mmCIF file of C-alpha atoms in Angstrom:
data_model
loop_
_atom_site.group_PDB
_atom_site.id
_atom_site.type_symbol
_atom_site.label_atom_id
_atom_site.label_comp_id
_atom_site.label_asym_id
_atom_site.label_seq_id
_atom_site.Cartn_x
_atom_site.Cartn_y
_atom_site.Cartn_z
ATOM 1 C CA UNK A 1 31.823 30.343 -10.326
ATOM 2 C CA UNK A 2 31.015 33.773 -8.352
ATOM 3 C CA UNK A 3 27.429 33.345 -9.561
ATOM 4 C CA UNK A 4 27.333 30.128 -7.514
ATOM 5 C CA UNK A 5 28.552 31.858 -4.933
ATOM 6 C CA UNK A 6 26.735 34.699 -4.941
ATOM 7 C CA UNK A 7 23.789 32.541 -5.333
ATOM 8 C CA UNK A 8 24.592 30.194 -1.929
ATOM 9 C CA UNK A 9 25.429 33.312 -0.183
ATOM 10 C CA UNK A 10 21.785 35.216 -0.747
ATOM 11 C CA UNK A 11 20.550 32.021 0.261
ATOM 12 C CA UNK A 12 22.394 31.329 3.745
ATOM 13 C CA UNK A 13 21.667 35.115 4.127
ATOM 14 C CA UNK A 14 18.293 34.415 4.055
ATOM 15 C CA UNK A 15 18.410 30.908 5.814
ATOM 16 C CA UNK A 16 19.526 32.909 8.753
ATOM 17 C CA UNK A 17 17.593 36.300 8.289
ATOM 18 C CA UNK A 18 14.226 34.584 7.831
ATOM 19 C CA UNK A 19 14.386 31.520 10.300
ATOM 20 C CA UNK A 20 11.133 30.441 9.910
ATOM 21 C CA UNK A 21 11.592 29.692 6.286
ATOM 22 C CA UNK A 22 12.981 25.439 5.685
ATOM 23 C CA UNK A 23 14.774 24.736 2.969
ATOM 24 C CA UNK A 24 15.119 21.370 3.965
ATOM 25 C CA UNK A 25 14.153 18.054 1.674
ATOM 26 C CA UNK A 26 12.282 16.719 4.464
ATOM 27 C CA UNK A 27 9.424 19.221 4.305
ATOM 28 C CA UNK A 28 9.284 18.494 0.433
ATOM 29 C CA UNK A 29 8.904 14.800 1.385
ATOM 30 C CA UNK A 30 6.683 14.766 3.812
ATOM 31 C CA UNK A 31 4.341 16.985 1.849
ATOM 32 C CA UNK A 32 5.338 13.947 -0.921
ATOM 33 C CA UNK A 33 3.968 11.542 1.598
ATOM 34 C CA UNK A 34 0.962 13.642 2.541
ATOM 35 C CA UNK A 35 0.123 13.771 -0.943
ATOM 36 C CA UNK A 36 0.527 10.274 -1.419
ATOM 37 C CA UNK A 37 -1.505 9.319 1.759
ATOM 38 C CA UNK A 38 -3.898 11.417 -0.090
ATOM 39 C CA UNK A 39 -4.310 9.496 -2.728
ATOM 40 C CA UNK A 40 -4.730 6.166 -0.550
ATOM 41 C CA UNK A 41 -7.222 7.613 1.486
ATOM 42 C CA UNK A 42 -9.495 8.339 -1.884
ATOM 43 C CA UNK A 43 -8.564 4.954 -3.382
ATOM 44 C CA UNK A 44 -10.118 3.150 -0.465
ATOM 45 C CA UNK A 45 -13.440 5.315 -0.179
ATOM 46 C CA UNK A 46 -13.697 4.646 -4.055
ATOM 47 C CA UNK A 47 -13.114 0.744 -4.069
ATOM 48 C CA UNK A 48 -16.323 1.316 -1.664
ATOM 49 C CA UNK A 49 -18.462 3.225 -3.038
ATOM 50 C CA UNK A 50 -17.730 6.622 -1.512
ATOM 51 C CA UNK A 51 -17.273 10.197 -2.615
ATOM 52 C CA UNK A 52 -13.963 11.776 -2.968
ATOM 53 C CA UNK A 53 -12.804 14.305 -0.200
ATOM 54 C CA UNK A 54 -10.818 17.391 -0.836
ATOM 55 C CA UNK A 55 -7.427 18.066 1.016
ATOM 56 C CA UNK A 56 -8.146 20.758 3.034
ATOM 57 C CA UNK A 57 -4.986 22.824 3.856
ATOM 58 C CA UNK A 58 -5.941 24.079 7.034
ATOM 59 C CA UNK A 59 -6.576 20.503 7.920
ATOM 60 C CA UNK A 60 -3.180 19.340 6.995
ATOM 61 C CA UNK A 61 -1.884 21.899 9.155
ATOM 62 C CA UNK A 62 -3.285 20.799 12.023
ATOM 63 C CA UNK A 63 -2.805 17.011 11.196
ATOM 64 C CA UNK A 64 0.863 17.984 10.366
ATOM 65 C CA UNK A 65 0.825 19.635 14.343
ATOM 66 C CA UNK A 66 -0.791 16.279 15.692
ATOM 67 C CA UNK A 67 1.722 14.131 13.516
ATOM 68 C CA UNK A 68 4.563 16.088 14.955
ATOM 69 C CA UNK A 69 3.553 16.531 18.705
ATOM 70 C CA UNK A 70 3.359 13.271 19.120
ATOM 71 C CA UNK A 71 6.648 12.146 17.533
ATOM 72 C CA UNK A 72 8.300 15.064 19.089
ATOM 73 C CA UNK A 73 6.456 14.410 22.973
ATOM 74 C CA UNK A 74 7.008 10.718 22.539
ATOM 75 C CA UNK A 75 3.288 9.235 22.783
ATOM 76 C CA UNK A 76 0.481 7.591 20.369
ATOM 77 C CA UNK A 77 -2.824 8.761 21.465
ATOM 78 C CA UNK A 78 -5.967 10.581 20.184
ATOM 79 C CA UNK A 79 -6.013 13.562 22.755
ATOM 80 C CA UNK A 80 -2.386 15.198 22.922
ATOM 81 C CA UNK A 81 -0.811 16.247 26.241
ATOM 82 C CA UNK A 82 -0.058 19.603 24.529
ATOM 83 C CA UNK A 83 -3.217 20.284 22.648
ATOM 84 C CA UNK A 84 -5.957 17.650 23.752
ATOM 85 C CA UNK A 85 -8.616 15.804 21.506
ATOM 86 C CA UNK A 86 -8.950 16.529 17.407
ATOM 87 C CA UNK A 87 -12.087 18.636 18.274
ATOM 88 C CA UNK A 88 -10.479 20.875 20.842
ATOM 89 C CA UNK A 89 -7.271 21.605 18.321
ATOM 90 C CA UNK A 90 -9.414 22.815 15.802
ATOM 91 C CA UNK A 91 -11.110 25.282 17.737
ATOM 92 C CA UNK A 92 -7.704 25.895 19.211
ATOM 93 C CA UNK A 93 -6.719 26.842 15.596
ATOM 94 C CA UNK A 94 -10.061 28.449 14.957
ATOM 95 C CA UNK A 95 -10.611 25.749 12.209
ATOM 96 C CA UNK A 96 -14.715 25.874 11.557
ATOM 97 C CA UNK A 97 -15.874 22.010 11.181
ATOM 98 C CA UNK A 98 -19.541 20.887 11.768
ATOM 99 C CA UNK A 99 -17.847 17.504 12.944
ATOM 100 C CA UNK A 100 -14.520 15.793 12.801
ATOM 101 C CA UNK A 101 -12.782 12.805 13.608
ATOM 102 C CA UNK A 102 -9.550 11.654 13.946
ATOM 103 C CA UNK A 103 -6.880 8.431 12.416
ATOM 104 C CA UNK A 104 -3.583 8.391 13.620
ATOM 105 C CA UNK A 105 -1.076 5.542 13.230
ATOM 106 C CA UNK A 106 2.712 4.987 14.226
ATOM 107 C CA UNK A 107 4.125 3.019 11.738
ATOM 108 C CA UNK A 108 6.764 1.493 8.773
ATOM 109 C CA UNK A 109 5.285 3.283 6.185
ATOM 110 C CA UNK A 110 2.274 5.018 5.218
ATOM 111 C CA UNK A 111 1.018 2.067 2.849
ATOM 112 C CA UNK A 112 1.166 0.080 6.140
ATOM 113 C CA UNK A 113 -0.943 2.837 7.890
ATOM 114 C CA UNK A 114 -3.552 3.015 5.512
ATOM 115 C CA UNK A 115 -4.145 -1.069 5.187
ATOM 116 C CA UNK A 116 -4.442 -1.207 9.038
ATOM 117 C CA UNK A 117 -6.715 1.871 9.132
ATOM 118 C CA UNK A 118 -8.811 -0.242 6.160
ATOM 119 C CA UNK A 119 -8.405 -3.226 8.011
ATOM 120 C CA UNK A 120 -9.861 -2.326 11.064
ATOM 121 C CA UNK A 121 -12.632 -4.190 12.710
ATOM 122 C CA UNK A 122 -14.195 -0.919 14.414
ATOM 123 C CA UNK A 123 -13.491 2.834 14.870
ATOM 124 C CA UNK A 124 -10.376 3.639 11.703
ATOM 125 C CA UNK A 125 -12.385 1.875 9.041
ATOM 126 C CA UNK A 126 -15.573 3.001 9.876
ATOM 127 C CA UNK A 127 -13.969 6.655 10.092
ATOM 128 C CA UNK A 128 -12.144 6.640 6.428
ATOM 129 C CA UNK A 129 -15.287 5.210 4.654
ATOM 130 C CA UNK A 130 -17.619 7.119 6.872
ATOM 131 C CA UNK A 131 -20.006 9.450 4.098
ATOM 132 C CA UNK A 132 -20.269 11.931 6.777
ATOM 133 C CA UNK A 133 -16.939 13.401 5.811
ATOM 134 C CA UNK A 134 -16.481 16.214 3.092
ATOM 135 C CA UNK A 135 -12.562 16.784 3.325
ATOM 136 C CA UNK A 136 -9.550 15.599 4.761
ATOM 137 C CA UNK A 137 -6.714 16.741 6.192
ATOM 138 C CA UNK A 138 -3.204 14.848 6.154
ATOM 139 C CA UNK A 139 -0.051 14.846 8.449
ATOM 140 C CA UNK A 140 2.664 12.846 8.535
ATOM 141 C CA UNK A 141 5.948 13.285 10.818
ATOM 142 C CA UNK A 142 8.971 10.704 9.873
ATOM 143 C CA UNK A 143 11.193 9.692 12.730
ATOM 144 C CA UNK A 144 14.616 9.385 12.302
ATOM 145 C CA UNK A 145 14.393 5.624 11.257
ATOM 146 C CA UNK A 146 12.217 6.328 9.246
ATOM 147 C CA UNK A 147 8.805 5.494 10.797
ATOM 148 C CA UNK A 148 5.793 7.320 10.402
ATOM 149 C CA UNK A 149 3.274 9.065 12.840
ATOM 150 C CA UNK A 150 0.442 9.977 10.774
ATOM 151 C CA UNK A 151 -2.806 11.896 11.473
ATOM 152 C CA UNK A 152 -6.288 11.623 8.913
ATOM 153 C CA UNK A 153 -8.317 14.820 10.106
ATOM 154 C CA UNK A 154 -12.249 14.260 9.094
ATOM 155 C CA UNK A 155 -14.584 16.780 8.703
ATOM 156 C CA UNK A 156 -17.408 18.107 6.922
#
């Protein structure tokens, strides 16, 4: 029994000493989700014929920034009110990219993103199967019904 205790205090010590630091489930599923998005993302270039992209972390940081900014600022768009277009982020963020491209979706799930980013008749299709792209970067921010804002970041 102390060793339990010891053990929970050391860790709210250093909940509250080192802020930054989440111990929270919901990072661990989100990154669950990311990976799983992942996964969908390479399915569908595969069922047509295209290469494989790598997750790229510093991608999925910045998609995990888009993802949140917009559930946090309340809007669905391409270019944020905080950080404008995909293109000006990562330079923000001093991401190097030759080119990049952007999918985001607001929706019930991320199975139900990826079908309507397949589905489309223009620009999110033609961006997930597009052979121009070398890696990928995935964020995903979960609302408290459990919707999903998720960003694809392209680049090569």
């Amino acid at each position: 029994m102390k060793a339990t205790k010891r053990t929970l205090s050391v860790f709210l010590f250093l909940a509250l000493l080192i802020p930054q630091l989440s111990f929270s489930s919901a990072l661990a599923e989100n990154t669950s989700l990311e990976r799983m998005m992942f996964s969908l993302v390479n399915e569908d270039r595969a069922r047509y014929g295209k290469s494989a992209l790598s997750l790229d972390p510093e991608l999925s940081r910045i998609a995990r920034i888009k993802a949140q900014d917009m559930l946090s600022n309340g809007y669905f768009a391409h270019t944020s009110p905080t950080y404008g277009n995909i293109r000006t982020m990562l330079n923000t963020f001093g991401v190097s990219y030759r080119a990049a491209s952007e999918n985001i979706a607001r929706s019930r799930s991320i199975y139900h993103a990826e079908a309507a980013f397949l589905s489309s008749s223009t620009g999110h299709r033609q961006t997930l199967l597009s052979s121009a792209w070398t890696k990928v970067g995935i964020g995903i921010a979960v609302t408290p019904q459990g919707f999903v804002y998720v960003s694809q970041v392209f680049a090569r």
